[in-house]
Amino acid sequence: MLRFLPGTLVLLVTLTLTWVLNTKQGDVPPVARLLSPYRGFWQNGETEADFPEQQTLHLPGLRQPVRVRFDDRRVPHIFALNDHDLYYAQGYLTARDRLWQMEFMTRVAAGRISEVVGPKALEYDRFQRRMGLPFGAENSLRSMLKNDTTRLVLESYSAGVNAYISSLSPKDYPFEYKLLDYAPEPWQPLKCALLLKLMAWDLSGRSDDLRLSNILSKYGSEVTRDLFPDYPFREDPIVPVGTPLDFKPLPVPATPPSFTAALSGKVPQREPDAELGSNNFAVAGRRSASGLPLLANDPHLQLNLPSIWYQVQLHAPGQNVYGVTIPGAPAVIIGFTEQVAWGVTNVGGDVLDWYQLKFKNSSKREYWHAGRWKPVRRVVERIVVRGLPDRLDTVLYTHHGPVVYDQQEKPFNPQTPTQHAMRWTAHEGADEVLAFVKLNHARTYQDYDRALHTYGSPAQNFIFASNQNDIAIRPNGRYPLKWPEQGKFILDGSDARADWQGWIPMTQTPRVQNPARGFVSSANQHSAGPDYPYYIGWDYAPWDRGHRINQQLAKMRRATADTLRLLQNDNLGINAQTMLPWMLETMVGNKMTDREFPPPLPNTPNGEALGVLRNWDYHYTTEAIAATIFELWYQDLVKRLWEDDFSKAATGLEMRYPSRDRTNQLLLSQPFAARYGSYPASPWIDDRRTPKKENVHDLLAASLHFAVDSLTRKFGPLGPKWGWANQKSTDINHLAQLPGFGHQDIVCAGSPGTVNATGPRNGPSWRMVVALGPQVKAYGIFPGGQSGNPASRYYDDMLESWRVGKLDELVFLRAADENHPRLRAAWRLEQ
Amino acid sequence: MKSFSVLLLLILVSAVLAQLFLPWWSVVPLCLGLAAWRSTSIGGAFLAGLLGAGLSWWLPAVWLNTHGAGLLATRVATLIPLGGNTGLLVLVSGLLLGLAGGLAALSGALFRWAFAPRPAAPAKA
């Protein structure tokens, strides 16, 4: 028998090796399956032959032939003879380019990542579910399916996606499926709703209620009102102050007696990025060279690959529209038709509130509300975890909404207070898809007006322009009808008067049409001035971008599409322009202060830095050294000002800093002598952790030293390496953070506070300029490409144009057989 | 030498054909069986398995690397990480399958020797 031993041993080794190479080991993919040239990633390559100039695809369920032209950016121009076929083809072609991305994002929204990557995503999945993203998606889907048009659109789109999925064998699966070792599942309309909820979370999922309640408890209402005002010192609202109301406002609910929320020490780890924002602006015909309006939009989102957006032209009887879509959702989200153009930016309204609950006992089956015990609805979430048994998680629902964390267990997002129910507009059913479908058909201002009525969440500033010389903007969505400041702090969940009591009527949302100033714009600032009758929110983006845009628009005469493109790429920092002269003046001082507070000598590093700053024109260009120094200097100054009063490290409480506007106002209002301590200054300036009494000059000097010192450590002595692009280091990463699949350290201008809001990870995810006319002309670019396949040249072919601020002219066809020099392929889809 | 080449060729051709229809690991029983049937030396069996199975990946990988998959291969070679070197990625991929194939062929040869301790002249081709 012994003679079989060697063979058996080697066979065992062979089988073990085979098993190891064929199986996903933790995060390591099944190596041999991934690397096999027969079925692995090598099969995902793309040659010219994979994209024929002419072909006919036979797809089950199509009713009539569909013609598709592709241009040199691989944008599909779809010509269908009925709406079913149009959205079917949109679903099919989007899936062909972006299947993995669209399916992965719906799993992110639904809290189903553990199914793919195992237990490390479990807390994430629980969080998504307890926040009620799938709950909101189900509610929206119910509303959407009630409408025949929306139902047709969603079902046709899903059928198209499924037609593509069922045409695939495992060797054709997009690369990421092979890497993560799983397979696509059938598409359903629910997934479209989930994607919209994920967008709502990104754009309206931030809430500072807990932090503000803590501040109120610690410092009282006077300080809170002073440092966290409902309307900023400097503001340039979207609907200009003085715009007449065309409606009679409803009475708002009475403010109930004040409620002192329990202190909570839970802290934010994961919440949507505060720097997500966007610009849109339109000028009236009298400001343009053509005499007809121009419109521009650039939504700033986290920059990823595959690209967030997917361009498409949709043509069917009654519509011809071009623009960007969210892969996985039907219809064009931002775009133009032959007569009109529209775009969106986010509304920073307060549409997410927390209610402190009182349970009857620890079993948490009843809660106190309106003078009686009400039953808690218990929903069991089943989370499938790869490699482990399913996890069950019970979520408690009150009439307010879900209890995101119901016990003192590890909260994944500690912005979310324990024992609180969450009320959020994204949990409500609304038919956003119908709003976009109607916009896709729009020809006039009236069409735009009608389209917006079913739009719920996330609230957006819908900008509009038409070739009938109308321009308009409307911060639109469902806003709860609130008493002033309702939901700025944690609300009493047992008091019915604290409930949301109806909605601001859709005909009374802030709006302006053809204003006298000849332009409309938004950059996430306040929706309207203090003369608007309803409370929508208090914490919006700083005024910088909005102010700069309005300043430039007010100067425009004979504007062209290129004028708007240049404004999209504007790099002037309003914050630097506001603060730097004051910072320099305080650092330098005068003869009176020189003895005690001598300015840094010109040949010292700090002195050299001041010299560079003094010659700066406040533009965040790629090589601007001053931009690098200023950003760090200012940030550190703000930190030194507020850290002792509002940081968790110093106070033990989860709080936030006052806004940039309030910070600047406080600093700029200090009299000259007070900045050096020879006259009483604001008590907030002193660092209460030190025995010394700090003054403004002390803070400025310390933060300048900090900035120069840390930049010297990072880049060496002051020189070209300190250039802004080098410091900012814009990265565009693959959605799954795969090294080698993104682009790092992209040399591009702009900063989060400039109109060209390009930051380290966020930036203009789609820049579009439309010139309305008898023949509409439009331009656009996004930082990536149409294809989601990392093997394709079209994965990132638009990145370079985006980087330098150029736009492509968009190919907009009137008919399927129109000739255009940039068309590359013509396909037919038929049964 | 001739019988080694025959075994190598047999393994290569059958490995390519098998993988067109079957999972990659079909080369394991193939190498084992072919080596048990036709191997003349233990070392030769291992080498024939290594090269035969390895070439069944090297050849198509080299082709695909220059026909559409090069860009993705560079990205994968960065992810793995092999410094973005696709040549190295091709080499390593083929070696992995070659190792599995070589070991399978080795065990096949060992079994052949176990059944027939003193093999006669190599079987006729």
Short mmCIF file of C-alpha atoms in Angstrom, two decimals, chain B residues 5-88:
data_model
loop_
_atom_site.label_atom_id
_atom_site.label_comp_id
_atom_site.label_asym_id
_atom_site.label_seq_id
_atom_site.Cartn_x
_atom_site.Cartn_y
_atom_site.Cartn_z
CA SER B 5 6.77 16.31 -26.29
CA VAL B 6 3.83 14.07 -27.05
CA LEU B 7 2.58 14.27 -23.48
CA LEU B 8 3.10 18.04 -23.41
CA LEU B 9 1.21 18.47 -26.66
CA LEU B 10 -1.58 16.15 -25.54
CA ILE B 11 -1.98 18.13 -22.32
CA LEU B 12 -1.89 21.49 -24.08
CA VAL B 13 -4.44 20.59 -26.76
CA SER B 14 -6.83 18.84 -24.43
CA ALA B 15 -6.51 21.61 -21.81
CA VAL B 16 -7.40 24.25 -24.39
CA LEU B 17 -10.35 22.27 -25.72
CA ALA B 18 -11.62 21.43 -22.25
CA GLN B 19 -11.49 25.02 -21.03
CA LEU B 20 -13.52 26.25 -23.96
CA PHE B 21 -16.45 24.39 -22.43
CA LEU B 22 -15.53 23.47 -18.86
CA PRO B 23 -14.24 25.32 -15.80
CA TRP B 24 -10.51 25.91 -15.50
CA TRP B 25 -10.04 23.08 -13.00
CA SER B 26 -10.93 20.52 -15.66
CA VAL B 27 -7.19 20.61 -16.47
CA VAL B 28 -6.50 18.91 -13.13
CA PRO B 29 -8.15 15.54 -13.89
CA LEU B 30 -6.90 15.86 -17.48
CA CYS B 31 -3.25 16.20 -16.49
CA LEU B 32 -3.62 13.47 -13.93
CA GLY B 33 -5.19 11.08 -16.42
CA LEU B 34 -2.85 11.85 -19.29
CA ALA B 35 0.24 11.50 -17.11
CA ALA B 36 -1.04 8.27 -15.65
CA TRP B 37 -1.56 7.02 -19.15
CA ARG B 38 1.53 8.21 -20.99
CA SER B 39 4.23 9.56 -18.67
CA THR B 40 7.73 8.10 -18.94
CA SER B 41 9.39 9.85 -16.04
CA ILE B 42 8.22 11.56 -12.91
CA GLY B 43 10.10 14.79 -13.56
CA GLY B 44 9.00 14.77 -17.18
CA ALA B 45 5.36 14.40 -16.18
CA PHE B 46 5.56 17.37 -13.86
CA LEU B 47 7.25 19.52 -16.48
CA ALA B 48 4.80 18.47 -19.21
CA GLY B 49 1.89 19.30 -16.89
CA LEU B 50 3.42 22.63 -15.92
CA LEU B 51 4.16 23.70 -19.46
CA GLY B 52 1.10 22.15 -21.07
CA ALA B 53 -1.36 23.66 -18.62
CA GLY B 54 0.67 26.87 -18.38
CA LEU B 55 0.73 27.34 -22.14
CA SER B 56 -3.03 26.82 -22.29
CA TRP B 57 -3.20 30.15 -20.43
CA TRP B 58 -0.05 31.87 -21.62
CA LEU B 59 -0.94 31.68 -25.29
CA PRO B 60 -4.48 33.13 -25.12
CA ALA B 61 -3.46 35.63 -22.42
CA VAL B 62 -0.64 36.99 -24.57
CA TRP B 63 -3.09 37.27 -27.47
CA LEU B 64 -5.84 38.95 -25.45
CA ASN B 65 -3.35 41.27 -23.81
CA THR B 66 -2.73 42.83 -27.21
CA HIS B 67 -6.32 42.43 -28.44
CA GLY B 68 -8.61 44.44 -26.21
CA ALA B 69 -7.76 43.36 -22.68
CA GLY B 70 -4.43 45.19 -22.28
CA LEU B 71 -5.87 48.22 -20.48
CA LEU B 72 -7.78 46.07 -18.02
CA ALA B 73 -4.77 43.80 -17.55
CA THR B 74 -2.72 46.84 -16.55
CA ARG B 75 -5.36 47.77 -13.99
CA VAL B 76 -5.57 44.22 -12.64
CA ALA B 77 -1.77 44.09 -12.45
CA THR B 78 -1.95 47.24 -10.31
CA LEU B 79 -4.68 45.78 -8.12
CA ILE B 80 -2.97 42.43 -7.51
CA PRO B 81 -0.35 44.17 -7.10
CA LEU B 82 2.29 43.56 -9.75
CA GLY B 83 3.19 47.19 -10.38
CA GLY B 84 0.94 47.37 -13.43
CA ASN B 85 3.21 44.96 -15.33
CA THR B 86 0.96 42.93 -17.64
CA GLY B 87 3.83 40.68 -18.75
CA LEU B 88 4.30 39.66 -15.16
#
